[in-house]
CSV table of C-alpha atoms in Angstrom, one decimal:
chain,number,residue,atom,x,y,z
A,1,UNK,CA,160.1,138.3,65.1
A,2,UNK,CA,161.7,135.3,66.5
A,3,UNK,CA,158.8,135.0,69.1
A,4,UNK,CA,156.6,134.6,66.3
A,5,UNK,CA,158.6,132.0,64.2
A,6,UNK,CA,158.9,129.7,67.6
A,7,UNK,CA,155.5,130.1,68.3
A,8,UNK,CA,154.8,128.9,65.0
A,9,UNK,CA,157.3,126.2,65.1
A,10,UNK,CA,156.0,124.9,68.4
A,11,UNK,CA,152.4,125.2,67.0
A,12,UNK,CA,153.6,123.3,64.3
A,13,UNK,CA,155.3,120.6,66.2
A,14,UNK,CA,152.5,119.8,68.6
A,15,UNK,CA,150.2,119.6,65.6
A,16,UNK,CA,152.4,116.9,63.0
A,17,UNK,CA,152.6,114.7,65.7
A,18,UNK,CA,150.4,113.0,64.6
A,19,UNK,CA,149.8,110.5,62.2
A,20,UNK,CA,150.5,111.6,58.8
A,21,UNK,CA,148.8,109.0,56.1
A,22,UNK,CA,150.7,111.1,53.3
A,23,UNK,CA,151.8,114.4,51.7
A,24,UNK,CA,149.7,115.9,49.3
A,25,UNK,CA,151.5,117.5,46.0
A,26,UNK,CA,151.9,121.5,47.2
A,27,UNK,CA,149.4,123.6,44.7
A,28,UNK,CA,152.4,125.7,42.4
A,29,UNK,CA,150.9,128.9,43.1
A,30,UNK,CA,152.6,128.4,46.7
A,31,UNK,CA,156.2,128.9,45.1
A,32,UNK,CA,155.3,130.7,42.3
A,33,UNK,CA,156.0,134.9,42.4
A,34,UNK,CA,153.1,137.3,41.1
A,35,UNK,CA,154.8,137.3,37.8
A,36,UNK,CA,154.2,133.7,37.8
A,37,UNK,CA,151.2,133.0,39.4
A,38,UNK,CA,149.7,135.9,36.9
A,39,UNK,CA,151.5,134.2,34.1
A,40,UNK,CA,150.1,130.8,34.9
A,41,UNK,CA,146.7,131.6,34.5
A,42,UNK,CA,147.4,132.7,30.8
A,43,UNK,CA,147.3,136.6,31.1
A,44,UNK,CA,150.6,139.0,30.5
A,45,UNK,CA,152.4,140.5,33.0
A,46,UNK,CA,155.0,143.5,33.7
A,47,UNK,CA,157.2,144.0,35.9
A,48,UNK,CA,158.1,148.1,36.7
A,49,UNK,CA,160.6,150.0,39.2
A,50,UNK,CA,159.1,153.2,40.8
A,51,UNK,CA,161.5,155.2,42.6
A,52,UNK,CA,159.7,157.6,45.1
A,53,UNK,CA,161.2,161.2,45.5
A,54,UNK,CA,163.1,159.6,49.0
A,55,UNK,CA,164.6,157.1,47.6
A,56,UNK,CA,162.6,153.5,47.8
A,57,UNK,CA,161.8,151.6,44.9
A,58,UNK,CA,158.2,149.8,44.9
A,59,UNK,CA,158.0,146.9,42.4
A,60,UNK,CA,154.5,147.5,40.5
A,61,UNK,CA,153.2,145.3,38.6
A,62,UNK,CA,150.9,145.4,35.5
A,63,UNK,CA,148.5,143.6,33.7
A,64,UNK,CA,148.1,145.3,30.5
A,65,UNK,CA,145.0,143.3,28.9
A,66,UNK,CA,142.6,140.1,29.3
A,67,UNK,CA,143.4,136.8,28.3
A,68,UNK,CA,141.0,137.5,25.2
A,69,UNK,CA,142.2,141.0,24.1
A,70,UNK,CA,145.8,142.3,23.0
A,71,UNK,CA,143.7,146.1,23.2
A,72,UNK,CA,144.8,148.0,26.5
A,73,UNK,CA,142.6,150.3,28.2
A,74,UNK,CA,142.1,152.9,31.1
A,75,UNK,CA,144.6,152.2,33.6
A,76,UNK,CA,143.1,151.6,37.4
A,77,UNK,CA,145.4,150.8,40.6
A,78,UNK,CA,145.1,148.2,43.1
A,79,UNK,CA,146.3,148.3,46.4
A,80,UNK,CA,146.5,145.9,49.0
A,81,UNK,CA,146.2,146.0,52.3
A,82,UNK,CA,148.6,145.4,55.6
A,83,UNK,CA,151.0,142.7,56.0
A,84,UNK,CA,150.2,141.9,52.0
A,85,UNK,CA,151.3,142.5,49.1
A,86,UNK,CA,150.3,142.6,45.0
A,87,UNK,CA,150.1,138.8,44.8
A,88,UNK,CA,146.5,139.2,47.3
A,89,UNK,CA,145.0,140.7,43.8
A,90,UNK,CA,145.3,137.3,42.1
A,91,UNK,CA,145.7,134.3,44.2
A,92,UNK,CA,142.0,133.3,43.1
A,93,UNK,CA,140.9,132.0,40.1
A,94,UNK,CA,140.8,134.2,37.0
A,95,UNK,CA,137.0,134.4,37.7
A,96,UNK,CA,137.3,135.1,41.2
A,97,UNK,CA,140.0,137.3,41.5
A,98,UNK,CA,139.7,141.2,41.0
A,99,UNK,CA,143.2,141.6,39.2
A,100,UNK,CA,141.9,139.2,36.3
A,101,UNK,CA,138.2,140.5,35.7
A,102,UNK,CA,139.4,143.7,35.8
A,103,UNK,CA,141.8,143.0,32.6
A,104,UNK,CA,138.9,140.9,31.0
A,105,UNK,CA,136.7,143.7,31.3
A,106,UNK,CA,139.2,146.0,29.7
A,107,UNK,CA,141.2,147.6,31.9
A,108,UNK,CA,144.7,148.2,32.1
A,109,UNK,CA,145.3,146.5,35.8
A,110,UNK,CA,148.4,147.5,38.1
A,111,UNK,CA,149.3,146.0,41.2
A,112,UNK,CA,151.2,148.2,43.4
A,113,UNK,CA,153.2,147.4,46.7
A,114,UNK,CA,154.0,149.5,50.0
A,115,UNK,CA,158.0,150.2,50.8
A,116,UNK,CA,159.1,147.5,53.2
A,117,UNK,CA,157.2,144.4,51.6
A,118,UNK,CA,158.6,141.7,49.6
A,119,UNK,CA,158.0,143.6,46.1
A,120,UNK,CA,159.2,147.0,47.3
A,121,UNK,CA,162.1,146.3,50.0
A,122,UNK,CA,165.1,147.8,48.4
A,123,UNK,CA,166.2,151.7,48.6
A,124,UNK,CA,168.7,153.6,46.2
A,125,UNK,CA,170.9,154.2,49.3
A,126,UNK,CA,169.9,151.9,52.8
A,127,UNK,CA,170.4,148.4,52.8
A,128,UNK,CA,167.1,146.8,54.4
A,129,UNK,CA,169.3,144.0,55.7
A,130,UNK,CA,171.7,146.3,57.5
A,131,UNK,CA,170.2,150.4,57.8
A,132,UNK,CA,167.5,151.3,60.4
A,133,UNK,CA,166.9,154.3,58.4
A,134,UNK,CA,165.5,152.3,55.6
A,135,UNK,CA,162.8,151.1,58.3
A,136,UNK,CA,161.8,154.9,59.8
A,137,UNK,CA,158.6,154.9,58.2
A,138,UNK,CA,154.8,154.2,58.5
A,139,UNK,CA,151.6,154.3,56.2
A,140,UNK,CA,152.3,158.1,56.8
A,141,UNK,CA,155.0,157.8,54.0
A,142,UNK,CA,153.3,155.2,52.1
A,143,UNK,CA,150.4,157.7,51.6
A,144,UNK,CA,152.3,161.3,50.6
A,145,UNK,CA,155.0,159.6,48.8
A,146,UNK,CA,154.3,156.1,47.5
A,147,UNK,CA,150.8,156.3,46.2
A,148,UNK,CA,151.9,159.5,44.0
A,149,UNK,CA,154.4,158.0,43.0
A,150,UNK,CA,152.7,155.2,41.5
A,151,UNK,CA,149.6,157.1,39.8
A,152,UNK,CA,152.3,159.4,38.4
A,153,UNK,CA,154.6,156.6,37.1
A,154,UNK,CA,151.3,154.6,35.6
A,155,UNK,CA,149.9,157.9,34.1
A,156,UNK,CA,153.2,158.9,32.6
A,157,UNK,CA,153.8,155.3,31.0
A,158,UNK,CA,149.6,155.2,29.6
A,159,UNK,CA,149.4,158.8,28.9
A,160,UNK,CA,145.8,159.3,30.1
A,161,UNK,CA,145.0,162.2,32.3
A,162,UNK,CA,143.2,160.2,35.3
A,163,UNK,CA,143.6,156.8,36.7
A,164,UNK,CA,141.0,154.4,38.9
A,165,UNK,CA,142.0,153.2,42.1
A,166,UNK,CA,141.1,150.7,44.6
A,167,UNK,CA,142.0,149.9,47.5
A,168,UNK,CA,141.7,146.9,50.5
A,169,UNK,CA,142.0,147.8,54.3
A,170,UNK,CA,146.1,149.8,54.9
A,171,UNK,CA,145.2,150.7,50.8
A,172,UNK,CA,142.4,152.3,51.8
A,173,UNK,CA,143.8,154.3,54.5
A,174,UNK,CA,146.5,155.8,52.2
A,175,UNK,CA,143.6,156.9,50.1
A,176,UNK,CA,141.9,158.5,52.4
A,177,UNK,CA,144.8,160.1,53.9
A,178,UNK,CA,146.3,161.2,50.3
A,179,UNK,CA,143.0,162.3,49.1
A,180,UNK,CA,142.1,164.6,51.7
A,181,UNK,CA,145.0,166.7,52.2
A,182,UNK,CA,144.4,170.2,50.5
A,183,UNK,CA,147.8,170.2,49.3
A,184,UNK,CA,147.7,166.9,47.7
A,185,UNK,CA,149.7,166.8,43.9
A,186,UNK,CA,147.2,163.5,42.9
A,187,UNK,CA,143.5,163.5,44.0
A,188,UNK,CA,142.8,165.4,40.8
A,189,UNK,CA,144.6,162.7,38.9
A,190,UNK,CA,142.2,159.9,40.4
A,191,UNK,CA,138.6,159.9,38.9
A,192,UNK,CA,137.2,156.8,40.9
A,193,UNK,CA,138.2,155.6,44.2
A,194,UNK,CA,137.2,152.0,44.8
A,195,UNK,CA,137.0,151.2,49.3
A,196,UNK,CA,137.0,147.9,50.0
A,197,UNK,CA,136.8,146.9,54.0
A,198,UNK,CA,138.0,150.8,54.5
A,199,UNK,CA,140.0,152.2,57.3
A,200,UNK,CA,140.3,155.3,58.8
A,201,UNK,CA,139.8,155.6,62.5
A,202,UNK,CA,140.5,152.5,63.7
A,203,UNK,CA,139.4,152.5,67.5
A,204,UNK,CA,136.7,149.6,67.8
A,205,UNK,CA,138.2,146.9,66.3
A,206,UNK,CA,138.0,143.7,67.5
A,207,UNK,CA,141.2,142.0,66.6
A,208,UNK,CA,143.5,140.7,68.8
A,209,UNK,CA,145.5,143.7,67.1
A,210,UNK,CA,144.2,146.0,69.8
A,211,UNK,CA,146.0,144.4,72.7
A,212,UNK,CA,149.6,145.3,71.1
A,213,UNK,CA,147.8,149.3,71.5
A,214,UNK,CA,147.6,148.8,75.5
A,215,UNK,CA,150.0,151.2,76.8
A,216,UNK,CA,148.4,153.6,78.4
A,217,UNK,CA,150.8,156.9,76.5
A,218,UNK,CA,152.6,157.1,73.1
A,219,UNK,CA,155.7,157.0,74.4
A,220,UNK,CA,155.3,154.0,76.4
A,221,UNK,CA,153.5,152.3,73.6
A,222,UNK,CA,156.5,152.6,71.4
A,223,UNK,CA,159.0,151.6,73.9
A,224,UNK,CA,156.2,148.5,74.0
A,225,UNK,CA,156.8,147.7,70.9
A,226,UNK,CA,160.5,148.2,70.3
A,227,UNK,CA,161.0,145.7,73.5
A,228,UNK,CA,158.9,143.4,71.8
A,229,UNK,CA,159.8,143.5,67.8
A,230,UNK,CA,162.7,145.8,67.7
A,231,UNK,CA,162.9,148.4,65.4
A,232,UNK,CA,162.9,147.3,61.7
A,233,UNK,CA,161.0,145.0,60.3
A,234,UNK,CA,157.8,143.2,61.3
A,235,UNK,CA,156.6,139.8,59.9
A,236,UNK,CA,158.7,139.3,56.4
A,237,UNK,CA,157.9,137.3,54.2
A,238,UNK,CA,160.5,134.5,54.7
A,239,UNK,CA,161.4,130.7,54.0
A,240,UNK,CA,160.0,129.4,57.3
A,241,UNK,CA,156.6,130.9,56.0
A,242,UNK,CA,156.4,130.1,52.6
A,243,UNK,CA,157.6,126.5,53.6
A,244,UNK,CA,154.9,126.4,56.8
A,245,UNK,CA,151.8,127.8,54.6
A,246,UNK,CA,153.0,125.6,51.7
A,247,UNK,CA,152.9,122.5,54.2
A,248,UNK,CA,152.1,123.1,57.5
A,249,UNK,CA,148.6,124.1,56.0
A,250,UNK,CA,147.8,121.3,53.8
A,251,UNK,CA,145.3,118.8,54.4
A,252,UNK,CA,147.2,116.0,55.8
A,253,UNK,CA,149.6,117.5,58.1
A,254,UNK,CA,148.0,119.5,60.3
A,255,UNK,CA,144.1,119.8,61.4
A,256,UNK,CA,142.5,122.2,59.0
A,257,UNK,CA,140.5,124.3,61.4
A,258,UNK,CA,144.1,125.3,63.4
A,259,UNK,CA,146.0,126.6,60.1
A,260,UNK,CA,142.6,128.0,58.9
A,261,UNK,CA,142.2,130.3,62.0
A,262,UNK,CA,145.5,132.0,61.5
A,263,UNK,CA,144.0,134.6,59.6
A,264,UNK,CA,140.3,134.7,61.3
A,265,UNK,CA,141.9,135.2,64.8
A,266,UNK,CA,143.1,138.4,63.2
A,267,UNK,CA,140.4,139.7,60.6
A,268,UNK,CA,137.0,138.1,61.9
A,269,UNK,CA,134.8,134.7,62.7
A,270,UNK,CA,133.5,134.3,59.3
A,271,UNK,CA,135.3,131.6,57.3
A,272,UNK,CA,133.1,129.8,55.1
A,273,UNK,CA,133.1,132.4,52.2
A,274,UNK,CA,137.0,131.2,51.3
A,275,UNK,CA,137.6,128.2,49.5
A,276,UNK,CA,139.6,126.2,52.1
A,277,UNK,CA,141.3,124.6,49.8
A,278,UNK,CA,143.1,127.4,48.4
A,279,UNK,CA,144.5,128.0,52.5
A,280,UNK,CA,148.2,127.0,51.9
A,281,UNK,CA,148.3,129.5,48.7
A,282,UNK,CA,147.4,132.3,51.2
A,283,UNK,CA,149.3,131.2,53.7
A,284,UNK,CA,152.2,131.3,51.6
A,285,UNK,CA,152.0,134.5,50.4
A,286,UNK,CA,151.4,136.9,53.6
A,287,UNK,CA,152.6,138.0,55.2
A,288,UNK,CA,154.5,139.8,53.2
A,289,UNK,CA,156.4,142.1,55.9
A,290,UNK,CA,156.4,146.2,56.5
A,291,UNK,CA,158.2,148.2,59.1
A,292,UNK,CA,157.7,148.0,63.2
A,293,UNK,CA,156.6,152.2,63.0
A,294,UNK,CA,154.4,151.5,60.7
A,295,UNK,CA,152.3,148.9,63.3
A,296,UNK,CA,153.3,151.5,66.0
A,297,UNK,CA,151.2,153.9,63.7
A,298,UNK,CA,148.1,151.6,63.7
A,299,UNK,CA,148.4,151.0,67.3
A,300,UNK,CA,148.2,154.9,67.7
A,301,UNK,CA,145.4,155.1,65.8
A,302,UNK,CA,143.1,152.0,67.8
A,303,UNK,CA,144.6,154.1,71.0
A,304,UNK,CA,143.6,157.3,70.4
A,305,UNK,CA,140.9,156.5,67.2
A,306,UNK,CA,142.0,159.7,65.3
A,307,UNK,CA,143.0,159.7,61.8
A,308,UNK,CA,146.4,161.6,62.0
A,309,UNK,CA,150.3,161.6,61.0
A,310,UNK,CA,152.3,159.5,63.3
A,311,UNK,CA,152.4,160.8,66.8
A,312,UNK,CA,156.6,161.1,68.1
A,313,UNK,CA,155.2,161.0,71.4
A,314,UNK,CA,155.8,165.0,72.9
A,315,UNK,CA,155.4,168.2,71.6
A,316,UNK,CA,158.9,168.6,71.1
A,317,UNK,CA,159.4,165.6,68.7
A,318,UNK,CA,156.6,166.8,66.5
A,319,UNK,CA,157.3,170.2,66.5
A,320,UNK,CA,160.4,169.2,65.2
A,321,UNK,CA,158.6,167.0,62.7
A,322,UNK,CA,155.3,169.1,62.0
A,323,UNK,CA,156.4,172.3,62.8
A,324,UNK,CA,153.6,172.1,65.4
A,325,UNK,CA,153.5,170.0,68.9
A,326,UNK,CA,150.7,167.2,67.5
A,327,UNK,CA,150.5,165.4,65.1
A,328,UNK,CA,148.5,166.8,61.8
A,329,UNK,CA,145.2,165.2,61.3
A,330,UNK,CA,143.5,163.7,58.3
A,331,UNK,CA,140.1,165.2,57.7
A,332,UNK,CA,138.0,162.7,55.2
A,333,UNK,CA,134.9,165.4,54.5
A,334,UNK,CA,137.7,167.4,52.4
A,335,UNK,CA,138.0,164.2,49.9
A,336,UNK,CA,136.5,165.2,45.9
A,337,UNK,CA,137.0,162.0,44.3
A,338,UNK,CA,134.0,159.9,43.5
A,339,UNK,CA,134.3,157.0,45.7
A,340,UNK,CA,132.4,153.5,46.9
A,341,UNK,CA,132.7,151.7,49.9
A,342,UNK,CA,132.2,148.7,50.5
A,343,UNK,CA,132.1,147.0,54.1
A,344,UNK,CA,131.4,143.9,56.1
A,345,UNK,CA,129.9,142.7,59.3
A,346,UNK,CA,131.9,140.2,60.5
A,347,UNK,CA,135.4,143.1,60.4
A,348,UNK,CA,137.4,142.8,62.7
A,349,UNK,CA,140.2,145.6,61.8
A,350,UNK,CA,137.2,147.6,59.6
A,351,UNK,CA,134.4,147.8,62.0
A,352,UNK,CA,131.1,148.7,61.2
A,353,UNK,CA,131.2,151.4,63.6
A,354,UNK,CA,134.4,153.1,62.2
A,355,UNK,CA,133.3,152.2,58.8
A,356,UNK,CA,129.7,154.3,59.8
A,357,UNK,CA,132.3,157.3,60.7
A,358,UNK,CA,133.7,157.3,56.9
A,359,UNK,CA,130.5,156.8,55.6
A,360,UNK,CA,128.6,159.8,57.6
A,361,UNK,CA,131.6,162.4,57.1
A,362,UNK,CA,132.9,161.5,53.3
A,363,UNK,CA,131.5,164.4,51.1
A,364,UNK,CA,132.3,162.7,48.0
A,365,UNK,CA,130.6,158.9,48.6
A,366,UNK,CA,128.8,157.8,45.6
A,367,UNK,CA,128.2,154.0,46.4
A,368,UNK,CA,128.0,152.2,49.3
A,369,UNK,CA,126.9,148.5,50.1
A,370,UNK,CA,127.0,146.2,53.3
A,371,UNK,CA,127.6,142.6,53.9
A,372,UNK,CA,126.3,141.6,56.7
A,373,UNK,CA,128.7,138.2,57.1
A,374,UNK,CA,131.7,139.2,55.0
A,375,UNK,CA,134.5,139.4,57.4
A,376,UNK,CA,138.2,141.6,56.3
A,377,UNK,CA,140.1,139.4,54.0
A,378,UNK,CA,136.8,138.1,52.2
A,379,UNK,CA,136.6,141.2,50.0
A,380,UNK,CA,139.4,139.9,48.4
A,381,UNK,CA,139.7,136.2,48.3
A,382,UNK,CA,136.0,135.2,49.2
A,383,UNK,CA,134.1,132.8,46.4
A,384,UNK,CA,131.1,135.3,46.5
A,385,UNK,CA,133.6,137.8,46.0
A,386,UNK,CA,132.8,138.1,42.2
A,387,UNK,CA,128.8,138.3,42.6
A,388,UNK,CA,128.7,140.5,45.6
A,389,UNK,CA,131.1,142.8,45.5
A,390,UNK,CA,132.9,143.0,42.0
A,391,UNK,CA,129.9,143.3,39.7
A,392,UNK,CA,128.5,146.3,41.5
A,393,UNK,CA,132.3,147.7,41.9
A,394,UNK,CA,132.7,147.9,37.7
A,395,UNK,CA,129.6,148.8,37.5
A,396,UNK,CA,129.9,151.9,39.8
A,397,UNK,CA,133.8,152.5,38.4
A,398,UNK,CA,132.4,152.4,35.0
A,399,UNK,CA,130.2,155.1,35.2
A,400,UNK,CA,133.4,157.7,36.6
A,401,UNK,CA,136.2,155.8,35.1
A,402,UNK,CA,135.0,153.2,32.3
A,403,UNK,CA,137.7,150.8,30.7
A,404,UNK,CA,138.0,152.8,26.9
């Protein structure tokens, strides 16, 4: 973690030596929290404790109704992707961001968060500050205990029967990997699954990502790891970052196109769908933290491309784990629920190749489209966002899971 704060710090230095003419007035939605940010923009918002059955509690957050409507409707879960949190759902504009359209179209939105991110870091017995144990997990957990969790909690609180869900990028995977197991307590719960830039197998992306997976076995490639990020947590959301998105980023400190390339070095080339101007927001807000396994699990997975439980690295670990000596896999042709995929590209962590895999063995695929220069974060915070990817979204959703 330190190596990555200096490196910023040092990318930061060399780049405000220049001249600086003045300091622009930071936009409010870079100190603001997601109860804030969602307040701000004039809709309601909850704030709700699920516990999971081993102990973490994940902040969710809801927004019960449109800025025009007090009536609340079918509840639908949004989850974000990794290194993020809730707050990716509405850091746009109320027309440009999926959190808001979906509560002015009639839903009842929540906004869920992983274990080990800012919204979810706290445990009814481990200290994230102090316990390694808190820390011993991956998307793995996240996946058979989390996302129940969650659709139980938000079913139990609404009373329906069934609840939508979508997903972005690490919330898709959970999906998947959730819905496809026979012995799963939810899928039946879920009438509409919603896949934006989904993963699966991950083992042609093209993200710098793939040289932290370059060990050549699973044992050395978690000793890799460990030597380089120890064995808790990995990029937190922290002071130093709020402070360096909120600043470092804006227009007269440092040159746009440097800050602006943070994120495309990791999730593809194509940058002109964002509005630059809403940069330092972003770059405020993730990353938002999760646990060193739970990266060691995604390097697996671009190592050996299979869609499986975390590997302990010899038949003896995970035999002691699995009660068998590899690690389970995930089969996605056993999914039921309706769902619709959406994927770009210009992915770098989702690539079209991968994405072709989900798309050719999912049993249960309803929609699908394709955009050829949307890259992995654009799903979520592009301007186009709203014409080319949430219109046909509710309209698909509507048809399995409409808002009353």
């Amino acid at each position: 973690m330190m190596l990555v704060v200096l490196c910023l710090f040092l990318l930061f230095s060399t780049c405000h030596s220049r001249s600086l003419p003045h300091l622009q007035r930071p936009d409010p939605d870079c100190d603001y929290n997601i109860t804030q940010i969602i307040q701000s923009k004039g809709y309601p918002c909850e704030e709700h404790k699920v516990i999971t059955n081993d102990g973490y509690i994940l902040g969710v957050f809801r927004i019960p109704h449109g800025r025009n409507s007090s009536s609340t409707g079918r509840p639908v879960l949004l989850q974000h992707g990794l290194l993020d949190s809730a707050t990716t759902w509405v850091m746009n504009f109320p027309d440009q961001s999926l959190g808001y359209i979906l509560a002015d179209a009639g839903y009842d939105v929540w906004l869920g968060n992983m274990r080990g991110n800012y919204y979810s870091r706290a445990h009814i017995k481990y200290n994230p500050d102090h316990d390694e144990a808190f820390w011993d997990f991956s998307w793995d957990e996240m996946a058979k205990d989390d996302l129940p969790s969650m659709i139980y909690y938000i079913l139990n609180v609404t009373k329906y029967e069934q609840i939508g869900y979508i997903g972005h990028s690490q919330g898709t995977m959970i999906a998947f990997a959730e819905f496809s197991r026979p012995d799963s307590v939810v899928r039946n719960n879920v009438s509409f699954y919603g896949s934006l830039a989904p993963v699966a197998h991950v083992g042609h992306i093209e993200s710098p990502l793939k040289y932290l997976a370059s060990a050549t076995i699973m044992k050395d490639l978690e000793l890799y790891w460990h030597i380089l990020f120890g064995r808790n947590e990995f990029l937190p959301s922290s002071y130093i970052i709020k402070w360096l998105g909120t600043f470092a980023c804006g227009e007269f400190i440092i040159d746009r196109v440097v800050c602006d390339n943070i994120f495309f070095i990791l999730f593809g080339p194509e940058k002109k769908n964002l509005n630059e101007t809403r940069i330092p927001v972003y770059a405020s807000h993730v990353p938002d933290g999760t646990s060193v396994k739970n990266m060691i699990h995604f390097a697996q997975g671009v190592q050996t491309n299979a869609f499986q439980a975390y590997d302990y690295g010899s038949p003896e670990k995970n035999q002691l784990h699995y009660n068998q000596t590899t690690p389970p896999q995930y089969s996605i042709r056993s999914m039921k629920v309706p769902t619709a995929i959406f994927s770009g590209g210009e992915d770098w962590l989702a690539d079209p190749s991968d994405v072709n895999y989900i798309i050719d063995n999912i049993q249960s695929l309803v929609y699908k489209k394709y955009i050829p220069n949307y890259n992995h974060i654009d799903f979520i915070w592009a301007l186009t966002a709203s014409q080319l990817v949430y219109v046909d979204l509710l309209d698909v959703m509507k048809k399995y899971h409409p808002p009353n």
